[in-house]
PDB file of C-alpha atoms in Angstrom:
ATOM      1  CA  MET A  18      85.182 104.951 121.743  1.00  0.00           C
ATOM      2  CA  ARG A  19      84.970 108.384 120.154  1.00  0.00           C
ATOM      3  CA  LEU A  20      82.301 109.187 117.553  1.00  0.00           C
ATOM      4  CA  TYR A  21      82.127 112.721 116.157  1.00  0.00           C
ATOM      5  CA  ASP A  22      83.983 114.153 119.160  1.00  0.00           C
ATOM      6  CA  VAL A  23      81.726 112.338 121.648  1.00  0.00           C
ATOM      7  CA  ASP A  24      83.359 109.868 124.035  1.00  0.00           C
ATOM      8  CA  LEU A  25      81.369 106.721 124.794  1.00  0.00           C
ATOM      9  CA  GLY A  26      82.049 103.937 127.266  1.00  0.00           C
ATOM     10  CA  SER A  27      79.976 101.259 125.532  1.00  0.00           C
ATOM     11  CA  ARG A  28      80.612  99.828 122.065  1.00  0.00           C
ATOM     12  CA  LEU A  29      77.077  98.481 121.650  1.00  0.00           C
ATOM     13  CA  LEU A  30      74.361 100.538 119.919  1.00  0.00           C
ATOM     14  CA  LEU A  31      70.749  99.353 120.148  1.00  0.00           C
ATOM     15  CA  GLY A  32      67.676  99.891 118.011  1.00  0.00           C
ATOM     16  CA  THR A  33      64.326 100.573 119.666  1.00  0.00           C
ATOM     17  CA  ALA A  34      61.792  98.851 117.387  1.00  0.00           C
ATOM     18  CA  GLN A  35      59.766  95.634 117.839  1.00  0.00           C
ATOM     19  CA  TYR A  36      60.057  95.321 121.608  1.00  0.00           C
ATOM     20  CA  PRO A  37      57.066  93.665 123.304  1.00  0.00           C
ATOM     21  CA  SER A  38      56.484  96.607 125.640  1.00  0.00           C
ATOM     22  CA  PRO A  39      57.953  99.999 126.609  1.00  0.00           C
ATOM     23  CA  GLN A  40      59.100  98.586 129.933  1.00  0.00           C
ATOM     24  CA  VAL A  41      60.989  95.741 128.259  1.00  0.00           C
ATOM     25  CA  LEU A  42      62.638  98.274 125.951  1.00  0.00           C
ATOM     26  CA  THR A  43      63.881 100.463 128.784  1.00  0.00           C
ATOM     27  CA  ASP A  44      65.000  97.446 130.834  1.00  0.00           C
ATOM     28  CA  ALA A  45      66.913  96.053 127.838  1.00  0.00           C
ATOM     29  CA  ILE A  46      68.691  99.356 127.243  1.00  0.00           C
ATOM     30  CA  ALA A  47      69.757  99.450 130.881  1.00  0.00           C
ATOM     31  CA  ALA A  48      70.857  95.793 130.902  1.00  0.00           C
ATOM     32  CA  SER A  49      72.961  96.205 127.752  1.00  0.00           C
ATOM     33  CA  GLY A  50      74.916  99.151 129.114  1.00  0.00           C
ATOM     34  CA  CYS A  51      74.616 100.879 125.744  1.00  0.00           C
ATOM     35  CA  GLU A  52      74.854 104.661 125.533  1.00  0.00           C
ATOM     36  CA  VAL A  53      73.437 105.195 122.023  1.00  0.00           C
ATOM     37  CA  ILE A  54      70.012 104.110 120.746  1.00  0.00           C
ATOM     38  CA  THR A  55      68.612 104.518 117.259  1.00  0.00           C
ATOM     39  CA  VAL A  56      65.152 105.994 116.810  1.00  0.00           C
ATOM     40  CA  SER A  57      63.052 106.311 113.664  1.00  0.00           C
ATOM     41  CA  LEU A  58      61.202 109.562 113.092  1.00  0.00           C
ATOM     42  CA  ARG A  59      58.109 107.464 112.378  1.00  0.00           C
ATOM     43  CA  ARG A  60      58.025 106.279 115.977  1.00  0.00           C
ATOM     44  CA  GLU A  61      57.042 109.685 117.350  1.00  0.00           C
ATOM     45  CA  SER A  62      54.692 112.457 116.304  1.00  0.00           C
ATOM     46  CA  VAL A  63      55.624 115.540 118.252  1.00  0.00           C
ATOM     47  CA  GLY A  64      52.729 117.785 119.165  1.00  0.00           C
ATOM     48  CA  VAL A  65      50.095 115.452 117.731  1.00  0.00           C
ATOM     49  CA  ALA A  66      47.096 114.592 119.881  1.00  0.00           C
ATOM     50  CA  GLY A  67      47.171 110.980 121.016  1.00  0.00           C
ATOM     51  CA  THR A  68      50.933 110.589 120.564  1.00  0.00           C
ATOM     52  CA  ASN A  69      52.290 107.419 122.087  1.00  0.00           C
ATOM     53  CA  GLY A  70      54.853 109.262 124.231  1.00  0.00           C
ATOM     54  CA  PHE A  71      57.786 107.400 122.742  1.00  0.00           C
ATOM     55  CA  TRP A  72      60.078 110.435 122.820  1.00  0.00           C
ATOM     56  CA  PRO A  73      59.769 110.997 126.592  1.00  0.00           C
ATOM     57  CA  LEU A  74      60.288 107.271 127.074  1.00  0.00           C
ATOM     58  CA  VAL A  75      63.628 107.156 125.263  1.00  0.00           C
ATOM     59  CA  GLN A  76      64.722 110.452 126.802  1.00  0.00           C
ATOM     60  CA  ALA A  77      64.262 108.927 130.236  1.00  0.00           C
ATOM     61  CA  THR A  78      66.801 106.186 129.456  1.00  0.00           C
ATOM     62  CA  GLY A  79      69.615 108.742 129.414  1.00  0.00           C
ATOM     63  CA  ALA A  80      71.016 107.244 126.198  1.00  0.00           C
ATOM     64  CA  ARG A  81      72.150 109.432 123.332  1.00  0.00           C
ATOM     65  CA  ILE A  82      69.651 109.480 120.453  1.00  0.00           C
ATOM     66  CA  LEU A  83      70.759 108.513 116.945  1.00  0.00           C
ATOM     67  CA  PRO A  84      67.771 109.232 114.661  1.00  0.00           C
ATOM     68  CA  ASN A  85      67.631 107.213 111.453  1.00  0.00           C
ATOM     69  CA  THR A  86      66.103 107.542 108.025  1.00  0.00           C
ATOM     70  CA  ALA A  87      64.736 103.988 107.979  1.00  0.00           C
ATOM     71  CA  GLY A  88      62.414 103.227 105.095  1.00  0.00           C
ATOM     72  CA  CYS A  89      63.744 105.897 102.735  1.00  0.00           C
ATOM     73  CA  HIS A  90      64.305 104.864  99.118  1.00  0.00           C
ATOM     74  CA  SER A  91      65.731 108.045  97.574  1.00  0.00           C
ATOM     75  CA  ALA A  92      68.317 110.634  98.458  1.00  0.00           C
ATOM     76  CA  GLN A  93      65.713 113.409  98.645  1.00  0.00           C
ATOM     77  CA  GLU A  94      63.448 111.389 100.918  1.00  0.00           C
ATOM     78  CA  ALA A  95      66.362 110.619 103.238  1.00  0.00           C
ATOM     79  CA  VAL A  96      67.520 114.249 103.325  1.00  0.00           C
ATOM     80  CA  THR A  97      64.011 115.498 104.115  1.00  0.00           C
ATOM     81  CA  THR A  98      63.611 112.893 106.869  1.00  0.00           C
ATOM     82  CA  ALA A  99      66.987 113.818 108.349  1.00  0.00           C
ATOM     83  CA  ARG A 100      66.064 117.490 108.467  1.00  0.00           C
ATOM     84  CA  MET A 101      62.810 116.675 110.240  1.00  0.00           C
ATOM     85  CA  ALA A 102      64.619 114.375 112.677  1.00  0.00           C
ATOM     86  CA  ARG A 103      67.081 117.109 113.605  1.00  0.00           C
ATOM     87  CA  GLU A 104      64.184 119.424 114.416  1.00  0.00           C
ATOM     88  CA  VAL A 105      62.306 116.792 116.410  1.00  0.00           C
ATOM     89  CA  PHE A 106      65.176 115.229 118.352  1.00  0.00           C
ATOM     90  CA  GLY A 107      67.492 118.221 118.617  1.00  0.00           C
ATOM     91  CA  THR A 108      70.666 116.498 117.391  1.00  0.00           C
ATOM     92  CA  ASP A 109      72.969 116.714 114.373  1.00  0.00           C
ATOM     93  CA  TRP A 110      73.565 112.963 114.516  1.00  0.00           C
ATOM     94  CA  ILE A 111      71.764 110.956 111.827  1.00  0.00           C
ATOM     95  CA  LYS A 112      71.952 107.325 110.806  1.00  0.00           C
ATOM     96  CA  LEU A 113      71.585 107.549 107.055  1.00  0.00           C
ATOM     97  CA  GLU A 114      69.714 104.712 105.341  1.00  0.00           C
ATOM     98  CA  VAL A 115      68.780 104.821 101.661  1.00  0.00           C
ATOM     99  CA  ILE A 116      67.396 101.433 100.666  1.00  0.00           C
ATOM    100  CA  GLY A 117      68.024 100.298  97.095  1.00  0.00           C
ATOM    101  CA  ASN A 118      66.435  96.845  97.075  1.00  0.00           C
ATOM    102  CA  ALA A 119      63.124  96.014  98.742  1.00  0.00           C
ATOM    103  CA  ASP A 120      63.962  92.317  99.189  1.00  0.00           C
ATOM    104  CA  THR A 121      67.504  92.469 100.571  1.00  0.00           C
ATOM    105  CA  LEU A 122      67.211  95.986 102.049  1.00  0.00           C
ATOM    106  CA  GLN A 123      70.659  96.607 100.586  1.00  0.00           C
ATOM    107  CA  PRO A 124      71.634 100.282 100.588  1.00  0.00           C
ATOM    108  CA  ASP A 125      71.659 102.223  97.329  1.00  0.00           C
ATOM    109  CA  PRO A 126      75.303 103.375  97.132  1.00  0.00           C
ATOM    110  CA  PHE A 127      74.669 106.151  94.629  1.00  0.00           C
ATOM    111  CA  ALA A 128      71.773 107.741  96.510  1.00  0.00           C
ATOM    112  CA  LEU A 129      73.579 107.160  99.809  1.00  0.00           C
ATOM    113  CA  VAL A 130      76.635 109.149  98.745  1.00  0.00           C
ATOM    114  CA  GLU A 131      74.444 111.892  97.281  1.00  0.00           C
ATOM    115  CA  ALA A 132      72.423 112.233 100.492  1.00  0.00           C
ATOM    116  CA  ALA A 133      75.549 112.084 102.651  1.00  0.00           C
ATOM    117  CA  ARG A 134      77.156 114.925 100.715  1.00  0.00           C
ATOM    118  CA  ILE A 135      74.078 117.141 101.160  1.00  0.00           C
ATOM    119  CA  LEU A 136      73.688 116.377 104.865  1.00  0.00           C
ATOM    120  CA  CYS A 137      77.372 116.787 105.725  1.00  0.00           C
ATOM    121  CA  ALA A 138      77.338 120.174 103.992  1.00  0.00           C
ATOM    122  CA  GLU A 139      74.387 121.134 106.213  1.00  0.00           C
ATOM    123  CA  GLY A 140      76.278 120.292 109.394  1.00  0.00           C
ATOM    124  CA  PHE A 141      74.889 116.820 110.046  1.00  0.00           C
ATOM    125  CA  GLU A 142      77.139 114.200 111.617  1.00  0.00           C
ATOM    126  CA  VAL A 143      76.301 111.272 109.380  1.00  0.00           C
ATOM    127  CA  PHE A 144      76.422 107.573 110.228  1.00  0.00           C
ATOM    128  CA  PRO A 145      75.922 105.931 106.797  1.00  0.00           C
ATOM    129  CA  TYR A 146      74.510 102.405 106.564  1.00  0.00           C
ATOM    130  CA  THR A 147      76.541 100.939 103.717  1.00  0.00           C
ATOM    131  CA  THR A 148      78.048  97.743 102.340  1.00  0.00           C
ATOM    132  CA  GLU A 149      81.640  96.588 102.758  1.00  0.00           C
ATOM    133  CA  ASP A 150      82.551  98.077  99.348  1.00  0.00           C
ATOM    134  CA  LEU A 151      85.792 100.047  99.693  1.00  0.00           C
ATOM    135  CA  ILE A 152      85.060 102.452  96.826  1.00  0.00           C
ATOM    136  CA  VAL A 153      81.695 103.423  98.288  1.00  0.00           C
ATOM    137  CA  ALA A 154      83.401 103.869 101.648  1.00  0.00           C
ATOM    138  CA  GLU A 155      85.944 106.256 100.126  1.00  0.00           C
ATOM    139  CA  ARG A 156      83.179 108.273  98.472  1.00  0.00           C
ATOM    140  CA  LEU A 157      81.331 108.560 101.792  1.00  0.00           C
ATOM    141  CA  LEU A 158      84.474 109.778 103.534  1.00  0.00           C
ATOM    142  CA  ASP A 159      85.076 112.269 100.729  1.00  0.00           C
ATOM    143  CA  ALA A 160      81.486 113.492 101.225  1.00  0.00           C
ATOM    144  CA  GLY A 161      82.310 114.359 104.826  1.00  0.00           C
ATOM    145  CA  CYS A 162      81.342 111.257 106.825  1.00  0.00           C
ATOM    146  CA  ARG A 163      83.657 110.458 109.728  1.00  0.00           C
ATOM    147  CA  VAL A 164      82.054 107.118 110.636  1.00  0.00           C
ATOM    148  CA  LEU A 165      81.166 104.134 108.429  1.00  0.00           C
ATOM    149  CA  MET A 166      78.545 101.480 109.179  1.00  0.00           C
ATOM    150  CA  PRO A 167      78.948  98.438 106.890  1.00  0.00           C
ATOM    151  CA  TRP A 168      76.345  95.704 107.107  1.00  0.00           C
ATOM    152  CA  GLY A 169      77.120  92.256 108.402  1.00  0.00           C
ATOM    153  CA  ALA A 170      74.135  90.723 106.600  1.00  0.00           C
ATOM    154  CA  PRO A 171      70.700  91.935 105.447  1.00  0.00           C
ATOM    155  CA  ILE A 172      68.665  93.782 108.070  1.00  0.00           C
ATOM    156  CA  GLY A 173      66.820  91.440 110.413  1.00  0.00           C
ATOM    157  CA  SER A 174      68.310  88.279 108.890  1.00  0.00           C
ATOM    158  CA  GLY A 175      70.400  87.253 111.906  1.00  0.00           C
ATOM    159  CA  ARG A 176      72.976  85.653 109.596  1.00  0.00           C
ATOM    160  CA  GLY A 177      75.981  87.322 111.161  1.00  0.00           C
ATOM    161  CA  LEU A 178      79.031  88.314 109.144  1.00  0.00           C
ATOM    162  CA  ARG A 179      78.461  86.960 105.627  1.00  0.00           C
ATOM    163  CA  GLN A 180      81.694  88.474 104.269  1.00  0.00           C
ATOM    164  CA  PRO A 181      84.204  88.436 107.151  1.00  0.00           C
ATOM    165  CA  ASP A 182      87.207  88.653 104.813  1.00  0.00           C
ATOM    166  CA  ALA A 183      85.783  91.750 103.120  1.00  0.00           C
ATOM    167  CA  LEU A 184      85.033  93.317 106.482  1.00  0.00           C
ATOM    168  CA  ALA A 185      88.546  92.545 107.680  1.00  0.00           C
ATOM    169  CA  SER A 186      89.915  94.213 104.529  1.00  0.00           C
ATOM    170  CA  MET A 187      87.788  97.257 105.222  1.00  0.00           C
ATOM    171  CA  ARG A 188      89.166  97.438 108.752  1.00  0.00           C
ATOM    172  CA  GLY A 189      92.702  97.244 107.428  1.00  0.00           C
ATOM    173  CA  TYR A 190      92.071  99.781 104.659  1.00  0.00           C
ATOM    174  CA  PHE A 191      90.609 102.401 107.018  1.00  0.00           C
ATOM    175  CA  PRO A 192      92.573 101.936 110.252  1.00  0.00           C
ATOM    176  CA  ASP A 193      91.718 105.346 111.686  1.00  0.00           C
ATOM    177  CA  VAL A 194      88.020 105.538 110.768  1.00  0.00           C
ATOM    178  CA  PRO A 195      85.441 104.395 113.337  1.00  0.00           C
ATOM    179  CA  LEU A 196      83.706 101.346 111.834  1.00  0.00           C
ATOM    180  CA  ILE A 197      80.437  99.975 113.196  1.00  0.00           C
ATOM    181  CA  VAL A 198      78.931  96.704 111.971  1.00  0.00           C
ATOM    182  CA  ASP A 199      75.263  97.454 111.401  1.00  0.00           C
ATOM    183  CA  ALA A 200      72.547  94.905 110.546  1.00  0.00           C
ATOM    184  CA  GLY A 201      72.400  91.135 110.331  1.00  0.00           C
ATOM    185  CA  ILE A 202      73.809  90.319 113.771  1.00  0.00           C
ATOM    186  CA  GLY A 203      71.717  87.535 115.311  1.00  0.00           C
ATOM    187  CA  ALA A 204      73.759  86.150 118.207  1.00  0.00           C
ATOM    188  CA  PRO A 205      76.228  87.469 120.790  1.00  0.00           C
ATOM    189  CA  SER A 206      78.935  85.255 119.274  1.00  0.00           C
ATOM    190  CA  GLN A 207      78.514  87.090 115.964  1.00  0.00           C
ATOM    191  CA  ALA A 208      78.881  90.442 117.711  1.00  0.00           C
ATOM    192  CA  ALA A 209      82.039  89.185 119.413  1.00  0.00           C
ATOM    193  CA  GLN A 210      83.396  88.080 116.022  1.00  0.00           C
ATOM    194  CA  ALA A 211      82.914  91.587 114.620  1.00  0.00           C
ATOM    195  CA  MET A 212      84.739  93.091 117.563  1.00  0.00           C
ATOM    196  CA  GLU A 213      87.560  90.531 117.287  1.00  0.00           C
ATOM    197  CA  LEU A 214      88.085  91.720 113.697  1.00  0.00           C
ATOM    198  CA  GLY A 215      88.847  95.151 115.123  1.00  0.00           C
ATOM    199  CA  PHE A 216      85.567  96.931 114.513  1.00  0.00           C
ATOM    200  CA  ASP A 217      84.809  99.738 116.908  1.00  0.00           C
ATOM    201  CA  ALA A 218      81.192  98.888 117.694  1.00  0.00           C
ATOM    202  CA  VAL A 219      78.117  96.881 116.740  1.00  0.00           C
ATOM    203  CA  LEU A 220      74.597  98.147 116.099  1.00  0.00           C
ATOM    204  CA  LEU A 221      71.667  95.722 116.294  1.00  0.00           C
ATOM    205  CA  ASN A 222      67.962  95.587 117.030  1.00  0.00           C
ATOM    206  CA  THR A 223      65.988  92.470 116.084  1.00  0.00           C
ATOM    207  CA  ALA A 224      68.236  89.948 117.856  1.00  0.00           C
ATOM    208  CA  VAL A 225      67.431  91.605 121.190  1.00  0.00           C
ATOM    209  CA  ALA A 226      63.900  92.870 120.594  1.00  0.00           C
ATOM    210  CA  ARG A 227      62.566  89.526 119.321  1.00  0.00           C
ATOM    211  CA  ALA A 228      64.437  87.298 121.776  1.00  0.00           C
ATOM    212  CA  GLY A 229      62.511  85.160 124.237  1.00  0.00           C
ATOM    213  CA  ASP A 230      63.963  87.308 127.012  1.00  0.00           C
ATOM    214  CA  PRO A 231      65.064  90.630 125.492  1.00  0.00           C
ATOM    215  CA  VAL A 232      66.546  91.927 128.729  1.00  0.00           C
ATOM    216  CA  ALA A 233      68.773  88.887 129.220  1.00  0.00           C
ATOM    217  CA  MET A 234      69.758  88.961 125.553  1.00  0.00           C
ATOM    218  CA  ALA A 235      70.660  92.643 125.774  1.00  0.00           C
ATOM    219  CA  ARG A 236      72.933  91.856 128.705  1.00  0.00           C
ATOM    220  CA  ALA A 237      74.502  88.991 126.739  1.00  0.00           C
ATOM    221  CA  PHE A 238      75.241  91.260 123.781  1.00  0.00           C
ATOM    222  CA  GLY A 239      76.771  93.888 126.017  1.00  0.00           C
ATOM    223  CA  GLN A 240      79.132  91.318 127.499  1.00  0.00           C
ATOM    224  CA  ALA A 241      79.942  89.771 124.100  1.00  0.00           C
ATOM    225  CA  VAL A 242      80.895  93.125 122.601  1.00  0.00           C
ATOM    226  CA  ALA A 243      83.137  93.903 125.564  1.00  0.00           C
ATOM    227  CA  ALA A 244      84.753  90.446 125.387  1.00  0.00           C
ATOM    228  CA  GLY A 245      85.344  90.711 121.639  1.00  0.00           C
ATOM    229  CA  ARG A 246      86.995  94.089 121.998  1.00  0.00           C
ATOM    230  CA  LEU A 247      89.205  92.869 124.838  1.00  0.00           C
ATOM    231  CA  ALA A 248      90.240  89.855 122.754  1.00  0.00           C
ATOM    232  CA  HIS A 249      91.176  92.111 119.827  1.00  0.00           C
ATOM    233  CA  GLU A 250      93.244  94.361 122.042  1.00  0.00           C
ATOM    234  CA  ALA A 251      94.926  91.378 123.706  1.00  0.00           C
ATOM    235  CA  GLY A 252      95.961  89.947 120.328  1.00  0.00           C
ATOM    236  CA  LEU A 253      94.363  86.808 118.937  1.00  0.00           C
ATOM    237  CA  MET A 254      96.590  83.860 118.043  1.00  0.00           C
ATOM    238  CA  PRO A 255      96.844  83.285 114.284  1.00  0.00           C
ATOM    239  CA  PRO A 256      95.181  80.154 112.845  1.00  0.00           C
ATOM    240  CA  ARG A 257      97.493  77.260 111.985  1.00  0.00           C
ATOM    241  CA  ASP A 258      97.335  74.574 109.329  1.00  0.00           C
ATOM    242  CA  MET A 259      98.410  71.775 111.663  1.00  0.00           C
ATOM    243  CA  ALA A 260      98.318  70.791 115.311  1.00  0.00           C
ATOM    244  CA  VAL A 261     100.973  72.166 117.652  1.00  0.00           C
ATOM    245  CA  PRO A 262     101.281  70.577 121.136  1.00  0.00           C
ATOM    246  CA  SER A 263     100.857  72.989 123.999  1.00  0.00           C
ATOM    247  CA  THR A 264     103.226  70.880 126.124  1.00  0.00           C
ATOM    248  CA  PRO A 265     106.745  70.441 124.664  1.00  0.00           C
ATOM    249  CA  VAL A 266     107.606  66.842 123.770  1.00  0.00           C
ATOM    250  CA  LEU A 267     111.327  67.383 124.416  1.00  0.00           C
ATOM    251  CA  GLY A 268     112.255  66.223 127.903  1.00  0.00           C
ATOM    252  CA  MET A 269     109.215  64.011 128.499  1.00  0.00           C
ATOM    253  CA  ALA A 270     109.765  60.534 129.961  1.00  0.00           C
ATOM    254  CA  ASP A 271     109.501  57.621 127.517  1.00  0.00           C
ATOM    255  CA  LEU A 272     106.983  55.301 129.206  1.00  0.00           C
ATOM    256  CA  ARG A 273     106.638  52.817 126.356  1.00  0.00           C
ATOM    257  CA  PRO A 274     107.586  49.172 127.076  1.00  0.00           C
ATOM    258  CA  GLY A 275     111.326  48.997 126.781  1.00  0.00           C
ATOM    259  CA  GLY A 276     111.629  52.742 126.719  1.00  0.00           C
ATOM    260  CA  LEU A 277     114.018  54.801 128.824  1.00  0.00           C
ATOM    261  CA  ALA A 278     112.501  56.614 131.787  1.00  0.00           C
TER     262      ALA A 278
END
């Protein structure tokens, strides 16, 4: 997978919030095989006395850092947070979140496009958290984004792909744009479904961090993403409206009473 001229071997991206301990976090990252982790600027206070040392912790994993603007509710707030994140984490990558609804955590498409246009002009490599709306997607690409991250379901809901047909349409409409399903994935089977639709990667957090065994769940998601991608590349059989026998009937012996063997 290639994202902004960076080649990656894993198609799973992991968040770093809500884990029961730093050790579980680092073990889960290793078990998943992921090469990109998202980090909120709020998780680390560089140069502040008493800092929790989160930045050295995630650096030690060897994963590439994708800072995010989680919790921002306006374009200006997101742009300011992105600028601070670039200074703190030393990367032009930014996961752009501009929340428009406090209950659903649905992105604000208008503020999202506005912030994306400003950040792309400033040299950021933007990963916008968006919906499956094709018009918004086109506006984000016009703004300079080279990756799109449509949601599967509301953040932290674990409901999987609520609009699989819309997501499939998005995949077909933008065949050459890297597409990452972000948010709402609650089970490895849901991640595999996204990959079977042809998406390039999956980003998730809560399903691993809040699992009974986060390390085992991280490993399960890593395998599910790989399996889903392999299935897509192999070519899934199309669904059928009626049963079709896998063994041909023609040529079989007739074993009914009075039948011909």
